[in-house]
C-alpha cells in the first residue's frame, strides 16, 4: 500500500511560480513511476509530467519549458516546479504513483489557481 499527499497549491498571479510537493508513504520501494496530473473544471484529467525510477522525464506540450518534475527517492518525495504560470494552468493537481507489484495510487489533489 502507498499513500500520497500533495501540498503547495495556492493562488498566484499570471507569470508567478509555485512548487508542488508529493510525499509518499507505505511501500515506497515498490514505486517505479510517478506523475503529476491536473483537472480543470469541466475538462478531463490530463497528464502533466512523468518521472521514472531512472529519473527520465516527459512533459505535456503545454507545460514544456515552464514546469520541471523531480524526485528524491531517499525522502520519498516528488516535486513540480511551475514557473511562468498562466490562467489556463488553473486546475486541481494530483500526484500519481505506479508500483512494481501492486496497483495505482492517487493523492487527494491540491488546488492551483492562476489569476489574470
CSV table of N, CA and C in Angstrom, one decimal:
chain,number,residue,atom,x,y,z
A,1,UNK,N,0.8,-1.2,0.0
A,1,UNK,CA,0.0,0.0,0.0
A,1,UNK,C,0.9,1.2,0.0
A,2,UNK,N,0.4,2.2,-0.7
A,2,UNK,CA,1.1,3.5,-0.8
A,2,UNK,C,0.1,4.6,-0.6
A,3,UNK,N,0.5,5.6,0.2
A,3,UNK,CA,-0.3,6.8,0.4
A,3,UNK,C,0.5,8.0,-0.1
A,4,UNK,N,-0.3,8.9,-0.8
A,4,UNK,CA,0.3,10.1,-1.4
A,4,UNK,C,-0.4,11.3,-0.9
A,5,UNK,N,0.4,12.3,-0.5
A,5,UNK,CA,-0.2,13.6,0.0
A,5,UNK,C,0.5,14.7,-0.8
A,6,UNK,N,-0.3,15.6,-1.4
A,6,UNK,CA,0.2,16.7,-2.1
A,6,UNK,C,0.1,18.0,-1.2
A,7,UNK,N,1.0,18.9,-1.5
A,7,UNK,CA,1.0,20.2,-0.8
A,7,UNK,C,1.6,21.2,-1.8
A,8,UNK,N,1.4,22.5,-1.4
A,8,UNK,CA,2.0,23.6,-2.2
A,8,UNK,C,1.1,24.4,-3.1
A,9,UNK,N,-0.2,23.9,-3.3
A,9,UNK,CA,-1.1,24.7,-4.1
A,9,UNK,C,-1.4,26.0,-3.5
A,10,UNK,N,-2.1,26.8,-4.3
A,10,UNK,CA,-2.5,28.2,-3.9
A,10,UNK,C,-2.9,29.1,-5.0
A,11,UNK,N,-3.0,30.3,-4.7
A,11,UNK,CA,-3.4,31.4,-5.6
A,11,UNK,C,-2.3,32.2,-6.0
A,12,UNK,N,-2.0,32.4,-7.3
A,12,UNK,CA,-0.9,33.2,-7.7
A,12,UNK,C,-1.4,34.0,-8.9
A,13,UNK,N,-0.6,35.1,-9.2
A,13,UNK,CA,-0.9,35.9,-10.4
A,13,UNK,C,-0.2,35.3,-11.6
A,14,UNK,N,-0.7,35.6,-12.8
A,14,UNK,CA,-0.1,35.1,-14.0
A,14,UNK,C,1.3,35.6,-14.1
A,15,UNK,N,2.2,34.7,-14.5
A,15,UNK,CA,3.6,35.0,-14.5
A,15,UNK,C,4.4,34.5,-13.3
A,16,UNK,N,3.6,34.2,-12.2
A,16,UNK,CA,4.2,33.8,-11.0
A,16,UNK,C,4.6,32.3,-11.0
A,17,UNK,N,5.0,31.8,-9.8
A,17,UNK,CA,5.5,30.5,-9.7
A,17,UNK,C,5.0,29.8,-8.5
A,18,UNK,N,4.9,28.5,-8.5
A,18,UNK,CA,4.5,27.6,-7.4
A,18,UNK,C,5.4,26.4,-7.5
A,19,UNK,N,5.6,25.8,-6.3
A,19,UNK,CA,6.3,24.5,-6.2
A,19,UNK,C,5.3,23.5,-5.5
A,20,UNK,N,4.9,22.5,-6.2
A,20,UNK,CA,4.1,21.4,-5.6
A,20,UNK,C,4.9,20.3,-5.1
A,21,UNK,N,4.5,19.7,-4.0
A,21,UNK,CA,5.3,18.5,-3.5
A,21,UNK,C,4.3,17.4,-3.2
A,22,UNK,N,4.8,16.2,-3.4
A,22,UNK,CA,4.0,15.0,-3.1
A,22,UNK,C,4.9,14.1,-2.2
A,23,UNK,N,4.4,13.7,-1.1
A,23,UNK,CA,5.1,12.9,-0.1
A,23,UNK,C,4.4,11.5,-0.1
A,24,UNK,N,5.2,10.5,-0.4
A,24,UNK,CA,4.8,9.1,-0.4
A,24,UNK,C,5.1,8.4,0.9
A,25,UNK,N,4.2,7.5,1.3
A,25,UNK,CA,4.5,6.7,2.5
A,25,UNK,C,3.9,5.3,2.2
A,26,UNK,N,4.3,4.3,3.1
A,26,UNK,CA,3.9,3.0,2.9
A,26,UNK,C,5.0,2.2,2.2
A,27,UNK,N,4.6,1.3,1.2
A,27,UNK,CA,5.6,0.5,0.5
A,27,UNK,C,6.2,1.3,-0.7
A,28,UNK,N,7.0,2.3,-0.3
A,28,UNK,CA,7.5,3.3,-1.3
A,28,UNK,C,8.6,2.6,-2.2
A,29,UNK,N,9.3,1.6,-1.7
A,29,UNK,CA,10.3,1.0,-2.5
A,29,UNK,C,9.7,0.3,-3.8
A,30,UNK,N,8.4,0.1,-3.8
A,30,UNK,CA,7.8,-0.6,-5.0
A,30,UNK,C,7.4,0.4,-6.1
A,31,UNK,N,7.6,1.7,-5.9
A,31,UNK,CA,7.2,2.7,-6.8
A,31,UNK,C,8.2,2.8,-8.0
A,32,UNK,N,7.8,2.7,-9.2
A,32,UNK,CA,8.7,2.9,-10.3
A,32,UNK,C,8.4,4.0,-11.2
A,33,UNK,N,7.2,4.6,-11.2
A,33,UNK,CA,6.8,5.7,-12.0
A,33,UNK,C,5.9,6.6,-11.1
A,34,UNK,N,6.2,7.9,-11.2
A,34,UNK,CA,5.4,8.9,-10.5
A,34,UNK,C,5.1,10.0,-11.5
A,35,UNK,N,3.9,10.6,-11.4
A,35,UNK,CA,3.4,11.6,-12.3
A,35,UNK,C,2.6,12.7,-11.6
A,36,UNK,N,2.5,13.8,-12.3
A,36,UNK,CA,1.5,14.8,-12.0
A,36,UNK,C,0.4,14.9,-13.0
A,37,UNK,N,-0.8,14.9,-12.6
A,37,UNK,CA,-1.9,15.1,-13.5
A,37,UNK,C,-2.7,16.4,-13.0
A,38,UNK,N,-3.5,16.9,-13.9
A,38,UNK,CA,-4.3,18.0,-13.5
A,38,UNK,C,-5.7,17.9,-14.1
A,39,UNK,N,-6.7,18.5,-13.5
A,39,UNK,CA,-8.0,18.5,-14.0
A,39,UNK,C,-8.7,19.9,-13.8
A,40,UNK,N,-9.0,20.6,-14.8
A,40,UNK,CA,-9.7,21.9,-14.8
A,40,UNK,C,-11.2,21.7,-14.7
A,41,UNK,N,-11.9,22.6,-14.2
A,41,UNK,CA,-13.4,22.5,-14.2
A,41,UNK,C,-14.0,22.2,-15.6
A,42,UNK,N,-14.8,21.2,-15.7
A,42,UNK,CA,-15.5,20.9,-16.9
A,42,UNK,C,-14.6,20.2,-18.0
A,43,UNK,N,-13.4,19.8,-17.6
A,43,UNK,CA,-12.4,19.1,-18.5
A,43,UNK,C,-12.0,17.8,-17.9
A,44,UNK,N,-11.4,17.0,-18.8
A,44,UNK,CA,-10.9,15.7,-18.4
A,44,UNK,C,-9.5,15.8,-17.8
A,45,UNK,N,-9.2,14.9,-16.9
A,45,UNK,CA,-7.9,14.9,-16.3
A,45,UNK,C,-6.8,14.6,-17.3
A,46,UNK,N,-5.8,15.4,-17.2
A,46,UNK,CA,-4.7,15.3,-18.2
A,46,UNK,C,-3.3,15.1,-17.5
A,47,UNK,N,-2.5,14.3,-18.2
A,47,UNK,CA,-1.1,14.1,-17.7
A,47,UNK,C,-0.3,15.3,-18.0
A,48,UNK,N,0.4,15.8,-16.9
A,48,UNK,CA,1.2,17.0,-17.0
A,48,UNK,C,2.7,16.6,-17.1
A,49,UNK,N,3.2,15.7,-16.3
A,49,UNK,CA,4.6,15.3,-16.3
A,49,UNK,C,4.8,14.0,-15.6
A,50,UNK,N,5.8,13.3,-16.0
A,50,UNK,CA,6.1,12.0,-15.5
A,50,UNK,C,7.6,11.8,-15.2
A,51,UNK,N,8.0,11.2,-14.2
A,51,UNK,CA,9.4,10.8,-13.9
A,51,UNK,C,9.4,9.4,-13.5
A,52,UNK,N,10.4,8.7,-14.0
A,52,UNK,CA,10.6,7.2,-13.8
A,52,UNK,C,11.7,7.0,-12.8
A,53,UNK,N,11.8,5.7,-12.4
A,53,UNK,CA,12.8,5.3,-11.4
A,53,UNK,C,14.2,5.7,-11.8
A,54,UNK,N,14.5,5.7,-13.1
A,54,UNK,CA,15.8,6.1,-13.6
A,54,UNK,C,16.0,7.5,-13.8
A,55,UNK,N,15.0,8.3,-13.4
A,55,UNK,CA,14.9,9.8,-13.5
A,55,UNK,C,14.7,10.3,-14.9
A,56,UNK,N,14.3,9.5,-15.8
A,56,UNK,CA,13.9,10.0,-17.1
A,56,UNK,C,12.5,10.7,-17.0
A,57,UNK,N,12.3,11.8,-17.8
A,57,UNK,CA,11.1,12.6,-17.6
A,57,UNK,C,10.4,12.9,-19.0
A,58,UNK,N,9.2,13.2,-18.9
A,58,UNK,CA,8.5,13.7,-20.1
A,58,UNK,C,7.4,14.7,-19.6
A,59,UNK,N,7.0,15.6,-20.5
A,59,UNK,CA,6.1,16.7,-20.2
A,59,UNK,C,5.0,16.8,-21.3
A,60,UNK,N,3.9,17.3,-20.9
A,60,UNK,CA,2.9,17.7,-21.8
A,60,UNK,C,3.4,19.0,-22.6
A,61,UNK,N,3.0,19.1,-23.8
A,61,UNK,CA,3.5,20.2,-24.6
A,61,UNK,C,3.1,21.5,-24.0
A,62,UNK,N,2.0,21.6,-23.4
A,62,UNK,CA,1.5,22.9,-22.8
A,62,UNK,C,2.4,23.4,-21.7
A,63,UNK,N,3.2,22.5,-21.1
A,63,UNK,CA,4.0,23.0,-19.9
A,63,UNK,C,5.5,22.9,-20.2
A,64,UNK,N,5.9,22.4,-21.3
A,64,UNK,CA,7.3,22.2,-21.6
A,64,UNK,C,8.0,23.6,-21.5
A,65,UNK,N,9.2,23.6,-20.9
A,65,UNK,CA,9.9,24.8,-20.7
A,65,UNK,C,9.5,25.7,-19.6
A,66,UNK,N,8.4,25.3,-18.9
A,66,UNK,CA,7.9,26.1,-17.8
A,66,UNK,C,7.9,25.3,-16.5
A,67,UNK,N,7.6,24.0,-16.6
A,67,UNK,CA,7.4,23.1,-15.5
A,67,UNK,C,8.6,22.2,-15.4
A,68,UNK,N,9.0,21.8,-14.2
A,68,UNK,CA,10.1,20.8,-14.0
A,68,UNK,C,9.7,19.8,-12.9
A,69,UNK,N,9.7,18.5,-13.3
A,69,UNK,CA,9.4,17.5,-12.3
A,69,UNK,C,10.7,16.9,-11.8
A,70,UNK,N,10.7,16.5,-10.5
A,70,UNK,CA,11.9,15.9,-9.9
A,70,UNK,C,11.4,15.0,-8.8
A,71,UNK,N,12.3,14.2,-8.3
A,71,UNK,CA,12.0,13.3,-7.2
A,71,UNK,C,13.2,13.0,-6.4
A,72,UNK,N,13.0,12.8,-5.1
A,72,UNK,CA,14.1,12.5,-4.1
A,72,UNK,C,13.7,11.1,-3.5
A,73,UNK,N,14.3,10.1,-4.0
A,73,UNK,CA,14.0,8.7,-3.6
A,73,UNK,C,14.3,8.5,-2.1
A,74,UNK,N,15.3,9.1,-1.6
A,74,UNK,CA,15.7,8.9,-0.2
A,74,UNK,C,14.6,9.5,0.7
A,75,UNK,N,14.0,10.6,0.3
A,75,UNK,CA,13.0,11.2,1.1
A,75,UNK,C,11.6,10.9,0.7
A,76,UNK,N,11.4,10.1,-0.4
A,76,UNK,CA,10.1,9.6,-0.8
A,76,UNK,C,9.2,10.8,-1.2
A,77,UNK,N,9.8,11.8,-1.9
A,77,UNK,CA,9.1,12.9,-2.3
A,77,UNK,C,9.2,13.2,-3.8
A,78,UNK,N,8.2,13.8,-4.4
A,78,UNK,CA,8.3,14.3,-5.8
A,78,UNK,C,7.8,15.7,-5.8
A,79,UNK,N,8.4,16.5,-6.7
A,79,UNK,CA,8.0,17.9,-6.8
A,79,UNK,C,7.7,18.3,-8.2
A,80,UNK,N,7.0,19.4,-8.3
A,80,UNK,CA,6.7,20.0,-9.6
A,80,UNK,C,6.9,21.5,-9.5
A,81,UNK,N,8.0,22.0,-10.1
A,81,UNK,CA,8.3,23.4,-10.1
A,81,UNK,C,7.6,24.0,-11.2
A,82,UNK,N,6.7,25.0,-11.0
A,82,UNK,CA,5.8,25.6,-12.0
A,82,UNK,C,6.2,27.1,-12.1
A,83,UNK,N,6.8,27.4,-13.2
A,83,UNK,CA,7.2,28.8,-13.5
A,83,UNK,C,6.3,29.4,-14.6
A,84,UNK,N,6.3,30.7,-14.7
A,84,UNK,CA,5.6,31.4,-15.8
A,84,UNK,C,4.2,30.9,-15.9
A,85,UNK,N,3.5,30.9,-14.8
A,85,UNK,CA,2.1,30.3,-14.7
A,85,UNK,C,1.1,31.2,-15.5
A,86,UNK,N,0.2,30.5,-16.1
A,86,UNK,CA,-0.8,31.1,-17.0
A,86,UNK,C,-2.2,30.8,-16.4
A,87,UNK,N,-3.2,31.6,-16.7
A,87,UNK,CA,-4.6,31.3,-16.2
A,87,UNK,C,-5.0,29.9,-16.6
A,88,UNK,N,-4.6,29.4,-17.8
A,88,UNK,CA,-5.0,28.1,-18.2
A,88,UNK,C,-4.4,26.9,-17.4
A,89,UNK,N,-3.4,27.3,-16.6
A,89,UNK,CA,-2.9,26.3,-15.7
A,89,UNK,C,-3.7,26.0,-14.5
A,90,UNK,N,-4.8,26.8,-14.3
A,90,UNK,CA,-5.7,26.6,-13.1
A,90,UNK,C,-6.3,25.3,-13.2
A,91,UNK,N,-6.2,24.5,-12.1
A,91,UNK,CA,-6.7,23.1,-12.0
A,91,UNK,C,-6.4,22.6,-10.7
A,92,UNK,N,-7.0,21.4,-10.4
A,92,UNK,CA,-6.6,20.6,-9.3
A,92,UNK,C,-5.5,19.7,-9.8
A,93,UNK,N,-4.4,19.7,-9.1
A,93,UNK,CA,-3.2,18.9,-9.4
A,93,UNK,C,-3.1,17.7,-8.6
A,94,UNK,N,-2.9,16.5,-9.2
A,94,UNK,CA,-2.9,15.2,-8.5
A,94,UNK,C,-1.6,14.5,-8.6
A,95,UNK,N,-1.1,14.0,-7.5
A,95,UNK,CA,0.0,13.1,-7.5
A,95,UNK,C,-0.4,11.7,-7.8
A,96,UNK,N,0.4,11.0,-8.7
A,96,UNK,CA,0.1,9.6,-9.1
A,96,UNK,C,1.4,8.8,-9.0
A,97,UNK,N,1.2,7.5,-8.6
A,97,UNK,CA,2.3,6.6,-8.4
A,97,UNK,C,1.9,5.2,-9.0
A,98,UNK,N,2.8,4.6,-9.7
A,98,UNK,CA,2.6,3.2,-10.2
A,98,UNK,C,3.6,2.3,-9.5
A,99,UNK,N,3.2,1.2,-9.0
A,99,UNK,CA,4.1,0.3,-8.3
A,99,UNK,C,4.5,-0.9,-9.1
A,100,UNK,N,5.5,-1.6,-8.7
A,100,UNK,CA,6.0,-2.8,-9.4
A,100,UNK,C,5.1,-4.0,-9.2
A,101,UNK,N,4.7,-4.2,-8.0
A,101,UNK,CA,3.9,-5.4,-7.6
A,101,UNK,C,2.4,-5.1,-7.4
A,102,UNK,N,2.1,-3.9,-7.1
A,102,UNK,CA,0.7,-3.6,-6.7
A,102,UNK,C,0.0,-2.7,-7.7
A,103,UNK,N,-0.9,-1.8,-7.3
A,103,UNK,CA,-1.7,-1.1,-8.2
A,103,UNK,C,-1.2,0.4,-8.4
A,104,UNK,N,-2.2,1.2,-8.7
A,104,UNK,CA,-2.0,2.6,-9.0
A,104,UNK,C,-2.6,3.4,-7.8
A,105,UNK,N,-1.9,4.5,-7.5
A,105,UNK,CA,-2.3,5.3,-6.3
A,105,UNK,C,-2.4,6.7,-6.7
A,106,UNK,N,-3.3,7.4,-6.1
A,106,UNK,CA,-3.6,8.8,-6.3
A,106,UNK,C,-3.6,9.6,-5.0
A,107,UNK,N,-3.1,10.8,-5.0
A,107,UNK,CA,-3.3,11.7,-3.9
A,107,UNK,C,-4.6,12.4,-3.9
A,108,UNK,N,-4.9,13.2,-3.0
A,108,UNK,CA,-6.2,13.8,-2.8
A,108,UNK,C,-6.4,15.1,-3.7
A,109,UNK,N,-5.3,15.6,-4.2
A,109,UNK,CA,-5.3,16.8,-5.1
A,109,UNK,C,-5.0,18.0,-4.3
A,110,UNK,N,-4.5,19.0,-5.0
A,110,UNK,CA,-4.2,20.3,-4.5
A,110,UNK,C,-4.6,21.4,-5.5
A,111,UNK,N,-5.3,22.4,-5.1
A,111,UNK,CA,-5.8,23.4,-6.0
A,111,UNK,C,-4.8,24.4,-6.4
A,112,UNK,N,-4.6,24.7,-7.6
A,112,UNK,CA,-3.8,25.7,-8.2
A,112,UNK,C,-4.6,26.7,-8.9
A,113,UNK,N,-4.6,28.0,-8.5
A,113,UNK,CA,-5.4,29.0,-9.2
A,113,UNK,C,-4.5,30.1,-9.7
A,114,UNK,N,-4.6,30.4,-10.9
A,114,UNK,CA,-3.7,31.5,-11.5
A,114,UNK,C,-4.7,32.6,-12.0
A,115,UNK,N,-4.5,33.7,-11.4
A,115,UNK,CA,-5.4,34.9,-11.8
A,115,UNK,C,-4.7,35.7,-12.9
A,116,UNK,N,-5.6,36.3,-13.7
A,116,UNK,CA,-5.1,37.1,-14.8
A,116,UNK,C,-5.0,38.6,-14.4
